[in-house]
Short mmCIF file of C-alpha atoms in Angstrom, two decimals:
data_model
loop_
_atom_site.label_atom_id
_atom_site.label_comp_id
_atom_site.label_asym_id
_atom_site.label_seq_id
_atom_site.Cartn_x
_atom_site.Cartn_y
_atom_site.Cartn_z
CA ILE W 1 0.00 0.00 0.00
CA LYS W 2 1.36 3.39 -0.95
CA VAL W 3 0.11 6.50 0.81
CA ILE W 4 0.71 9.78 -0.97
CA THR W 5 -0.19 12.56 1.41
CA ASP W 6 0.01 16.27 1.89
CA LEU W 7 0.32 17.65 -1.63
CA ALA W 8 0.14 21.10 -0.09
CA HIS W 9 3.43 20.69 1.74
CA SER W 10 5.35 18.66 -0.84
CA GLN W 11 5.98 21.63 -3.10
CA PRO W 12 9.06 23.84 -3.22
CA SER W 13 8.98 26.56 -0.58
CA SER W 14 8.57 29.24 -3.27
CA GLY W 15 5.50 27.51 -4.71
CA PRO W 16 1.87 28.16 -3.86
CA SER W 17 0.33 26.89 -0.65
CA LEU W 18 -2.94 24.96 -0.81
CA GLY W 19 -4.31 26.98 2.10
CA HIS W 20 -8.10 27.12 2.18
CA PRO W 21 -9.30 27.25 -1.42
CA SER W 22 -12.91 27.55 -2.52
CA PRO W 23 -14.47 24.19 -3.40
CA VAL W 24 -14.86 25.49 -6.94
CA VAL W 25 -11.90 24.76 -9.19
CA SER W 26 -10.70 28.12 -10.42
CA ASP W 27 -7.59 29.56 -11.97
CA SER W 28 -5.85 30.23 -8.63
CA ASP W 29 -2.29 29.10 -7.93
CA ASP W 30 -3.63 26.69 -5.29
CA ASN W 31 -5.93 24.95 -7.73
CA ARG W 32 -3.38 24.87 -10.55
CA PHE W 33 -0.93 23.23 -8.16
CA VAL W 34 -3.30 20.37 -7.24
CA VAL W 35 -4.46 19.91 -10.84
CA HIS W 36 -0.83 19.78 -12.02
CA HIS W 37 0.02 16.99 -9.56
CA LEU W 38 -3.12 14.99 -10.33
CA ARG W 39 -2.29 15.12 -14.03
CA ARG W 40 1.27 13.98 -13.31
CA LEU W 41 -0.11 11.16 -11.20
CA ARG W 42 -2.47 10.20 -14.05
CA GLU W 43 0.51 9.77 -16.35
CA ALA W 44 2.27 7.55 -13.81
CA VAL W 45 -0.50 5.00 -13.19
CA PRO W 46 -1.90 2.38 -15.59
CA ALA W 47 -4.94 3.30 -17.70
CA SER W 48 -6.87 0.43 -16.12
CA ILE W 49 -6.43 1.61 -12.52
CA ARG W 50 -9.74 1.97 -10.74
CA VAL W 51 -9.96 5.39 -9.07
CA PHE W 52 -12.31 6.07 -6.16
CA VAL W 53 -12.89 9.75 -5.50
CA ASP W 54 -14.17 10.70 -2.06
CA ILE W 55 -16.84 13.22 -1.16
CA GLY W 56 -16.04 16.77 -0.07
CA GLU W 57 -13.86 19.57 -1.35
CA SER W 58 -11.20 17.10 -2.47
CA MET W 59 -13.54 15.74 -5.17
CA THR W 60 -13.54 19.01 -7.10
CA TRP W 61 -9.99 18.54 -8.39
CA PRO W 62 -10.12 15.00 -9.78
CA VAL W 63 -13.59 15.56 -11.23
CA ASN W 64 -12.10 18.41 -13.27
CA ALA W 65 -8.55 17.17 -13.85
CA TRP W 66 -8.55 13.36 -14.09
CA GLU W 67 -8.54 11.95 -17.61
CA VAL W 68 -10.66 8.80 -17.69
CA ARG W 69 -9.13 6.47 -20.27
CA GLU W 70 -11.09 3.25 -19.85
CA HIS W 71 -14.64 2.25 -18.97
CA ASP W 72 -15.30 1.45 -15.30
CA THR W 73 -12.21 3.20 -13.93
CA PHE W 74 -13.59 6.31 -12.19
CA ASP W 75 -15.94 5.94 -9.21
CA ILE W 76 -17.54 8.72 -7.19
CA ALA W 77 -20.57 8.39 -4.92
CA LEU W 78 -22.53 11.50 -5.82
CA GLY W 79 -25.97 11.94 -4.36
CA MET W 80 -26.14 10.37 -0.93
CA GLY W 81 -22.49 9.31 -0.78
CA GLY W 82 -20.98 10.05 2.59
CA MET W 83 -17.48 11.26 3.31
CA GLY W 84 -15.13 8.31 3.45
CA SER W 85 -17.10 6.14 1.03
CA ALA W 86 -14.14 5.91 -1.35
CA VAL W 87 -11.74 5.03 1.47
CA SER W 88 -13.71 1.85 2.10
CA GLY W 89 -14.94 1.34 -1.48
CA VAL W 90 -11.44 0.84 -2.80
CA VAL W 91 -10.89 -2.03 -0.36
CA ALA W 92 -14.10 -3.70 -1.56
CA SER W 93 -12.91 -3.25 -5.13
CA LEU W 94 -9.71 -5.14 -4.36
CA VAL W 95 -11.63 -7.93 -2.66
CA ALA W 96 -13.76 -8.28 -5.80
CA GLU W 97 -10.88 -7.91 -8.28
CA PRO W 98 -7.60 -8.58 -6.45
CA SER W 99 -5.39 -8.28 -9.52
CA ARG W 100 -6.72 -4.89 -10.64
CA PRO W 101 -4.83 -1.88 -9.26
CA ALA W 102 -6.92 0.65 -7.33
CA MET W 103 -6.48 4.12 -5.91
CA VAL W 104 -8.32 6.56 -3.64
CA ILE W 105 -8.23 10.33 -3.95
CA ALA W 106 -9.54 11.74 -0.67
CA GLY W 107 -9.26 14.75 1.54
CA ASP W 108 -7.71 14.69 4.97
CA GLY W 109 -11.21 15.02 6.48
CA CYS W 110 -12.31 11.78 4.83
CA MET W 111 -9.21 10.01 6.05
CA MET W 112 -9.86 11.26 9.59
CA MET W 113 -13.33 9.70 9.46
CA HIS W 114 -12.06 6.35 8.23
CA GLY W 115 -8.84 4.45 8.23
CA TRP W 116 -9.58 1.00 9.60
CA GLU W 117 -9.95 -0.03 6.00
CA LEU W 118 -6.19 0.37 5.67
CA HIS W 119 -5.80 -2.22 8.42
CA THR W 120 -8.10 -4.60 6.52
CA ALA W 121 -6.16 -4.07 3.29
CA VAL W 122 -2.87 -4.84 5.03
CA GLN W 123 -4.31 -7.82 6.94
CA TYR W 124 -5.56 -9.45 3.74
CA LYS W 125 -2.56 -8.32 1.67
CA LEU W 126 -4.72 -6.48 -0.85
CA ALA W 127 -2.59 -4.80 -3.47
CA PRO W 128 -1.79 -2.83 -5.50
CA LEU W 129 -3.50 -0.02 -3.62
CA ILE W 130 -2.67 3.69 -3.57
CA TYR W 131 -4.13 6.35 -1.26
CA VAL W 132 -3.76 10.00 -2.32
CA VAL W 133 -4.66 12.45 0.44
CA ILE W 134 -5.23 16.11 -0.39
CA ASN W 135 -4.48 17.89 2.88
CA ASN W 136 -6.20 21.23 3.30
CA GLU W 137 -5.99 20.90 7.08
CA GLY W 138 -9.68 20.42 7.76
CA TYR W 139 -13.12 20.03 6.31
CA GLY W 140 -12.64 22.52 3.46
CA MET W 141 -16.16 22.49 2.08
CA VAL W 142 -17.64 22.98 5.56
CA ARG W 143 -15.21 25.84 6.23
CA TRP W 144 -16.07 27.43 2.89
CA SER W 145 -19.83 27.18 3.63
CA GLU W 146 -19.35 28.74 7.06
CA GLN W 147 -17.43 31.65 5.54
CA GLN W 148 -20.25 32.29 3.06
CA TRP W 149 -22.83 32.70 5.83
#
């Protein structure tokens, strides 16, 4: 299991900081930074990788930046999907199709709500599995909503 975390702090010190962006993908330095890294990640993983995108502010970037190259490779629980659904959904995907690589793109808030699924994945040696955590240091969409009111 590979965990890629904290895109906001992995940049050069002169680069933009993720800070507290709006949940709308715009042309800000913060958003361009995340989009740039998601596109680089897309080039590095196989076309057949199954990507689970979690609910919350973190979903705005992959929804706008991820190039879907094959059928049945991009999963997002819109509608009544709760935060953390992708964190557990990816584990279920590997149980169903153990030889197919899978990845989660989630915010730090989703990962704070879940995480035992990582234990299950390790216990049952489910792989290949990648977790990408976009760290905006909190529940960004909630914070944005509070600032609007």
